Coordinates of C-alpha atoms and ligand atoms in Angstrom, one line a residue:
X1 CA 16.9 -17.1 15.7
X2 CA 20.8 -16.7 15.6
X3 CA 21.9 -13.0 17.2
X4 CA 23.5 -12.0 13.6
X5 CA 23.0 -8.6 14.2
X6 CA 20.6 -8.1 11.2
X7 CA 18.3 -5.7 10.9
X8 CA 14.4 -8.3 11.2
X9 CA 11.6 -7.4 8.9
X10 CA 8.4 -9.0 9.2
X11 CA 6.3 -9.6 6.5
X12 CA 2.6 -11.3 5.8
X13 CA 3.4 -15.1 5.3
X14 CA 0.7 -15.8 3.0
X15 CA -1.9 -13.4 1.7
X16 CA -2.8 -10.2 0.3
X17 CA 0.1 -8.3 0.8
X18 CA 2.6 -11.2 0.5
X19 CA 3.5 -10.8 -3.3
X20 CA 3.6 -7.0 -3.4
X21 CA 5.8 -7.0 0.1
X22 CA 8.5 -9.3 -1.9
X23 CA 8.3 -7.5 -4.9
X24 CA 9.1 -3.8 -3.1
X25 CA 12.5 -6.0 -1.7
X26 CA 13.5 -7.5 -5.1
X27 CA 13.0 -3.7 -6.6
X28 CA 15.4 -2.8 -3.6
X29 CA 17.8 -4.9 -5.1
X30 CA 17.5 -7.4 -1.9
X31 CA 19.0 -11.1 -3.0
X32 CA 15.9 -13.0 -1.6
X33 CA 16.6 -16.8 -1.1
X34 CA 14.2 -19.1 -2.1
X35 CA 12.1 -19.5 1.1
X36 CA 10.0 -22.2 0.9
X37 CA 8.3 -23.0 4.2
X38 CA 10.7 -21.5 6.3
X39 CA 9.9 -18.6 8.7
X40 CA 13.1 -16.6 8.9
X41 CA 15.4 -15.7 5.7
X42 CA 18.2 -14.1 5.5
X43 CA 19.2 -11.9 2.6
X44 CA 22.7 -12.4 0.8
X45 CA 23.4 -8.9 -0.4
X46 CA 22.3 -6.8 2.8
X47 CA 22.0 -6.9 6.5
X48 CA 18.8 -8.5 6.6
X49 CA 16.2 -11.5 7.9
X50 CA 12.9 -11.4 6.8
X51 CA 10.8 -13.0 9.3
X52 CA 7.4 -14.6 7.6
X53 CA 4.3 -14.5 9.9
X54 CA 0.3 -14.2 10.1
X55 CA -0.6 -10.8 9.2
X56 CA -2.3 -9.6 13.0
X57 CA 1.2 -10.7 14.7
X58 CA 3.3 -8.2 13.0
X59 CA 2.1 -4.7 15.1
X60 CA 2.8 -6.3 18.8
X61 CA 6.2 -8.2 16.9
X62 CA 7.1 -4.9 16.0
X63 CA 6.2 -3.0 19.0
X64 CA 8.4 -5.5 21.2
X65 CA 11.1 -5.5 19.2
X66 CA 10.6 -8.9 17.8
X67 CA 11.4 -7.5 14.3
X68 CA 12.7 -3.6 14.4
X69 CA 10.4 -3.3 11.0
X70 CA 7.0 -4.8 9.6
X71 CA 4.7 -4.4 6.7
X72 CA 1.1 -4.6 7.3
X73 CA -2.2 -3.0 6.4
X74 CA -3.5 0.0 8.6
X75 CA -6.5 -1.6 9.2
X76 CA -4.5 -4.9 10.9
X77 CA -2.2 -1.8 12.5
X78 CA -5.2 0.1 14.0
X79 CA -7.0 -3.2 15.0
X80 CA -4.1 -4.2 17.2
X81 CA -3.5 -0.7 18.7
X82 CA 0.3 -1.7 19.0
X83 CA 2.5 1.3 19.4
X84 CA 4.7 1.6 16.8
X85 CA 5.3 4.5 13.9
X86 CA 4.4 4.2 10.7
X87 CA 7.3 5.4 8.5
X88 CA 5.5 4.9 5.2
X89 CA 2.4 4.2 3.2
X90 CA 3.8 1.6 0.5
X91 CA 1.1 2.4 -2.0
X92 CA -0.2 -1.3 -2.4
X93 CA -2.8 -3.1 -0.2
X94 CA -5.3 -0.5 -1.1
X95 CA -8.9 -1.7 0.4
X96 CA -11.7 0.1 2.3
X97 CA -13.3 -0.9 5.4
X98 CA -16.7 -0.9 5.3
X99 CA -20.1 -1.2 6.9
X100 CA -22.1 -3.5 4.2
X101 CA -25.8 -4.4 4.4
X102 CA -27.9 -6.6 2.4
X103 CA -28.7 -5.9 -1.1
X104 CA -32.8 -4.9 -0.2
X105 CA -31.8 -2.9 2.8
X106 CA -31.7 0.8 3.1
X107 CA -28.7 3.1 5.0
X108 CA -30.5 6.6 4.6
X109 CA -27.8 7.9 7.1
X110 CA -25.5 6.9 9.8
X111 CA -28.1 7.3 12.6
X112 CA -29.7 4.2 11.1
X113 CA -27.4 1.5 12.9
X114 CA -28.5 2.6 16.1
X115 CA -30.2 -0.9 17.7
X116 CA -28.0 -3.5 14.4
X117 CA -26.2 -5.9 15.6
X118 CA -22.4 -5.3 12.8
X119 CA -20.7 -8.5 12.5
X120 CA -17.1 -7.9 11.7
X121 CA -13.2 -9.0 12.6
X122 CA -12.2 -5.8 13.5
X123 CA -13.8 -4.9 17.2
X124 CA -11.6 -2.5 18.1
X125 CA -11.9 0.3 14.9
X126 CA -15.4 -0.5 14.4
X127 CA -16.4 0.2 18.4
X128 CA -14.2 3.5 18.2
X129 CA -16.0 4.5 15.0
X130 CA -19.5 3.8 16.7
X131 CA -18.4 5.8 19.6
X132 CA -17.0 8.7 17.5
X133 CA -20.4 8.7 16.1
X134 CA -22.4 8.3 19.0
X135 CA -24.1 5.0 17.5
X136 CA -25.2 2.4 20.0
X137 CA -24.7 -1.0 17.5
X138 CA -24.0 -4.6 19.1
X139 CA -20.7 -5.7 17.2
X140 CA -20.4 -9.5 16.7
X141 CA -17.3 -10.3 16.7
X142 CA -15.8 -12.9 13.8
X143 CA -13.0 -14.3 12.8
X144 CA -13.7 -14.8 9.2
X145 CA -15.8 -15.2 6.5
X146 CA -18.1 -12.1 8.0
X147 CA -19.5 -11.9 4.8
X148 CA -21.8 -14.6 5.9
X149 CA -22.9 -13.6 8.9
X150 CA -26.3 -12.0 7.9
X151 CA -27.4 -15.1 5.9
X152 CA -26.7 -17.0 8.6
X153 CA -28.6 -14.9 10.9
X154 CA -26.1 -13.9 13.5
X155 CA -26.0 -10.1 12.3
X156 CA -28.1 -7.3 10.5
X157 CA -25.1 -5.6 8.8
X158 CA -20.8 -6.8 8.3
X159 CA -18.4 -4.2 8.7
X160 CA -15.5 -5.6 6.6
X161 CA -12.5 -4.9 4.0
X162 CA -13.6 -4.2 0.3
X163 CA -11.7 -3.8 -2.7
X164 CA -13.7 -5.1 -6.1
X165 CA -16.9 -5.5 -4.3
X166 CA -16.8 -8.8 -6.1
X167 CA -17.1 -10.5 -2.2
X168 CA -20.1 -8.4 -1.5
X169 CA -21.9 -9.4 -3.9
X170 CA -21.5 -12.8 -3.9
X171 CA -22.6 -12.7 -0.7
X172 CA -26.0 -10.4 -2.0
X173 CA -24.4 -7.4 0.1
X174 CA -23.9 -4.2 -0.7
X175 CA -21.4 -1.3 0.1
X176 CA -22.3 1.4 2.4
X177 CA -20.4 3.8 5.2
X178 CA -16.6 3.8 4.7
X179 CA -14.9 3.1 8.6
X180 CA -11.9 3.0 7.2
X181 CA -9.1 3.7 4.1
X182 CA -6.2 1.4 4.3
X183 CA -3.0 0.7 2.5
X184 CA 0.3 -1.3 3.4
X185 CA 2.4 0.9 5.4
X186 CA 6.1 0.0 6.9
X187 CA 6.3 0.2 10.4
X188 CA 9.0 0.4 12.8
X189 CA 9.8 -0.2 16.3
X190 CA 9.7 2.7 18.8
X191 CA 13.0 2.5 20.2
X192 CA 14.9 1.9 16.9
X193 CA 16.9 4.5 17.0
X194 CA 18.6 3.5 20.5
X195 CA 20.4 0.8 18.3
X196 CA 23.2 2.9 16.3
X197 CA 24.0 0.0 14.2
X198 CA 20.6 -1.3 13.3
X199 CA 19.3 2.3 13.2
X200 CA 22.1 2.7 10.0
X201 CA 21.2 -0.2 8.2
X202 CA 17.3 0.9 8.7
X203 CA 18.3 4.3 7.1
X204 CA 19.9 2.3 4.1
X205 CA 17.1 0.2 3.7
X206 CA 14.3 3.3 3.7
X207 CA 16.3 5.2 1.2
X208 CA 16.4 2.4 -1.4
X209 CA 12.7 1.6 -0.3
X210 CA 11.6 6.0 -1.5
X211 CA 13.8 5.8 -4.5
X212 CA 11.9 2.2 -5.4
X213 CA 8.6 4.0 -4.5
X214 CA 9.1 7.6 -6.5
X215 CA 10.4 5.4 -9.4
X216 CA 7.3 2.9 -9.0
X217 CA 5.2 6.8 -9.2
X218 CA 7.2 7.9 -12.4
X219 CA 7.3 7.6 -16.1
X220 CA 10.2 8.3 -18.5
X221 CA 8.5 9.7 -21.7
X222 CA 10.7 10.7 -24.8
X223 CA 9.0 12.0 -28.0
X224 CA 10.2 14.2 -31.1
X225 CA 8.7 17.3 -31.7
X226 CA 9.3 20.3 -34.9
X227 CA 11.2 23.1 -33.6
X228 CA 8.6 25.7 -33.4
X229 CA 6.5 23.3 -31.3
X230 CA 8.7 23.2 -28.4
X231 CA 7.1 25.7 -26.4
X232 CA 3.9 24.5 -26.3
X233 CA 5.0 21.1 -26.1
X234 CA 6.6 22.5 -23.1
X235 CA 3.5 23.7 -21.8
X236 CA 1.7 20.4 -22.0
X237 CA 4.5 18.0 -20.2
X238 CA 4.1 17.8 -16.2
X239 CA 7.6 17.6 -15.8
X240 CA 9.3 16.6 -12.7
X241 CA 12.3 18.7 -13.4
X242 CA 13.4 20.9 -16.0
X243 CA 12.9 18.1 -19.7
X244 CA 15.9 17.7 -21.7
X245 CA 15.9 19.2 -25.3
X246 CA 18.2 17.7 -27.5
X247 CA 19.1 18.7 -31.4
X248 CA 17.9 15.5 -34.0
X249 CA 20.1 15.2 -37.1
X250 CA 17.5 16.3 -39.9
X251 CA 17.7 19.9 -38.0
X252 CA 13.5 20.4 -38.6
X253 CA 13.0 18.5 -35.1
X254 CA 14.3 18.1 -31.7
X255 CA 13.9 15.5 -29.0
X256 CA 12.4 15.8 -25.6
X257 CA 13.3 13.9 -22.4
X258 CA 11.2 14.1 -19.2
X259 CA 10.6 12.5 -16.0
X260 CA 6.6 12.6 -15.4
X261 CA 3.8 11.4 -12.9
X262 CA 2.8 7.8 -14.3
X263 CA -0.7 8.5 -14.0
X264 CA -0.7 11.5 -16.1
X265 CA 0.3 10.3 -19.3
X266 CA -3.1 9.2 -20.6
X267 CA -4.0 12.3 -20.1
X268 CA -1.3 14.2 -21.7
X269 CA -1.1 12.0 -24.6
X270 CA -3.4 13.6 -26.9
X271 CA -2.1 16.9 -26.6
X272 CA 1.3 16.2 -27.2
X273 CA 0.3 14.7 -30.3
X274 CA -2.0 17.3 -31.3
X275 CA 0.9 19.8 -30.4
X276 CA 2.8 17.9 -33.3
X277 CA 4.8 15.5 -30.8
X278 CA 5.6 12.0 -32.8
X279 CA 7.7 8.9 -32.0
X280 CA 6.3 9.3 -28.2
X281 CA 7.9 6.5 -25.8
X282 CA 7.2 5.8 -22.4
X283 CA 9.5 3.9 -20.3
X284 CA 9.6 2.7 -16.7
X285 CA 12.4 4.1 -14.6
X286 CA 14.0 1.5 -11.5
X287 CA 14.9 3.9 -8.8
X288 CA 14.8 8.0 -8.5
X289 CA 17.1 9.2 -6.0
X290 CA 16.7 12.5 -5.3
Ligands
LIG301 N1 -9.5 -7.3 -1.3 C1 -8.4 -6.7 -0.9 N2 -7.7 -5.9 -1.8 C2 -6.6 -5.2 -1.4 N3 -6.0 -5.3 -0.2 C3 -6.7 -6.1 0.7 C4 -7.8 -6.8 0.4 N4 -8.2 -7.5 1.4 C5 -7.3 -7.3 2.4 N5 -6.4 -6.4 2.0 C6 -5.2 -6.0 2.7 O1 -4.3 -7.1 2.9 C7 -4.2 -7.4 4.3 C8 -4.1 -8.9 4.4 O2 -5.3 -9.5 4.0 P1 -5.4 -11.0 4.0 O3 -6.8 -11.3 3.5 O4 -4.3 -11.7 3.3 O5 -5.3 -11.3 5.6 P2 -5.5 -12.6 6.4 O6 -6.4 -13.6 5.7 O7 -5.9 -12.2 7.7 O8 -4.0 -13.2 6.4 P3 -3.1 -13.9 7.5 O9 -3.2 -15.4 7.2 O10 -1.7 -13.4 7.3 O11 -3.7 -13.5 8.9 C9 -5.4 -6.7 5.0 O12 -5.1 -6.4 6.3 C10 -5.6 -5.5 4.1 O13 -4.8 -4.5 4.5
LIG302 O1 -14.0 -6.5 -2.5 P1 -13.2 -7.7 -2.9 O2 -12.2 -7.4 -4.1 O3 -14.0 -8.9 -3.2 O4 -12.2 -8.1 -1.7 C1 -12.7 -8.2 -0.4 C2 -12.3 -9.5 0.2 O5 -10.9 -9.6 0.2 C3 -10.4 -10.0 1.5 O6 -10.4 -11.3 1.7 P2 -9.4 -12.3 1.0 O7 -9.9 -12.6 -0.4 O8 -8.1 -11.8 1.1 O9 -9.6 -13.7 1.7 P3 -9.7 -14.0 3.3 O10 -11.0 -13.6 3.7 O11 -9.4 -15.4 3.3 O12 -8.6 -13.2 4.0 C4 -11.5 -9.3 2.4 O13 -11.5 -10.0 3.7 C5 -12.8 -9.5 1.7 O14 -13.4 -10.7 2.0
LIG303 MG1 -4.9 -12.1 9.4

């Protein structure tokens, strides 16, 4: 890899968080190439390689300095044990790791996996979380396709990543402790800030990164509303800052402009309208710096 004094961030090649991982860049306003197969791409419009690898390399990449930055899943983070910091949870890659048993079985409490044998691919979190609970379990370690594992005999229980469930039950499991809550996090090299230059174009990068994230958080709702409903109006929207009030021409009505949490507009939406709001818009806003 040529010496071009780019910042290196390593992403998942193929998989899960592959998609969302490009998407957060292109929101950044990063000029991706198209990559096709290749593992290292440069971006035209910043300081920038993206290195493209297997999902478990990225913690010990990151840790030696391979890349200076990686997105990965905390579950792949706290499997490898590499030391790096996590400088943010990227809100995507949401999943749950989980001990899983078959559909007829019973998990009355923890205590009960004392003596299973808990096939899974991640060793390391699950024989910590045994320990933490004082559980003496046999883990069977797999590579993939744990779900299988008690069909095929090899295991009592699976101790795996769920999202839907859908994979579960398939598989005529079922969903029982949580080991684990997981999401895709940025990492970053320990000794990134040794490198002045790098360390500046890292700052850059994160800052475009939150504004993409509080935007990605946010909705920009505009409505109309008669005069002598503005205070309650008021009342009812979970404003981020102060909303802007503006005069309308037929003098009866006035609009209002506001920055809100995204999730909370379903649940505002009735009261504004019962308050007398009309004409209510909600738009998505590309970046929030604040
Ligand atoms: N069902 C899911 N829903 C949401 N996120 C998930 C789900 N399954 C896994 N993830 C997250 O995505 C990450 C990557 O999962 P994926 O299944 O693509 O890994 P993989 O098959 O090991 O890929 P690789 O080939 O890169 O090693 C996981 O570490 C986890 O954080
Ligand atoms: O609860 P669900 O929504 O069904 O998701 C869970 C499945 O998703 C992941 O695998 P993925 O589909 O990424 O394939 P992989 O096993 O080949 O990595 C994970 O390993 C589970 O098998
Ligand atoms: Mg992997």
């Amino acid at each position: 890899m040529s010496n071009n004094g780019n910042l290196k961030l390593a992403i998942q090649k193929s998989g899960r968080l592959s998609e969302n991982s490009l998407q957060l860049l292109k929101n950044c306003n990063l000029d991706i190439e198209k990559f096709n197969d290749r593992l290292v791409v440069s971006i035209r419009n910043f300081k920038l390689d993206l290195l493209f690898l297997r999902d478990d390399d990225i913690p010990e990449y990151v840790q030696d300095g391979v890349a200076e930055l990686g997105i990965v899943g905390q579950d792949v983070l706290y499997e490898t044990k590499a030391d790096v910091k996590v400088v943010k949870k990227l809100g995507f890659g949401r999943c749950s790791l989980r001990i899983a048993i078959p559909e007829n079985d019973d998990l009355r409490d923890i205590e009960d996996l004392n003596g299973k044998r808990i096939a899974t691919s991640f060793p390391n979190i699950l024989r910590d979380f045994l320990k933490q609970n004082k559980i003496d379990a046999k883990i069977v370690n797999i590579s993939g396709s744990v779900e299988a594992a008690p069909s095929l005999g090899i295991a009592d229980y699976i101790c795996d990543l769920v999202s839907t469930g859908n994979t579960l039950k398939l598989n005529k499991l079922k969903s029982s402790i949580s080991v684990l809550e997981s999401e895709a996090v940025l990492i970053k090299n320990k000794n990134l800030k040794n490198h002045s230059d790098k360390y500046q174009i890292f700052l850059k990068l994160l800052s475009r990164i939150e504004s993409v994230l509080n935007a990605n958080n946010s909705k920009y709702i505009m409505m109309n509303v008669p005069k002598n409903s503005l205070n309650d109006i008021l009342q009812i929207i979970p404003s981020l800052k102060s909303p802007t009030v503006l005069p309308l021409a037929d003098d009866e009505s006035l609009a209002v402009h506001a920055v809100i949490p995204a999730e909370k507009f379903w649940e505002i939406v009735d009261d504004l309208k019962s308050a007398g709001a009309s004409g209510i818009l909600l738009l998505p806003i590309e970046n929030i710096i604040i």
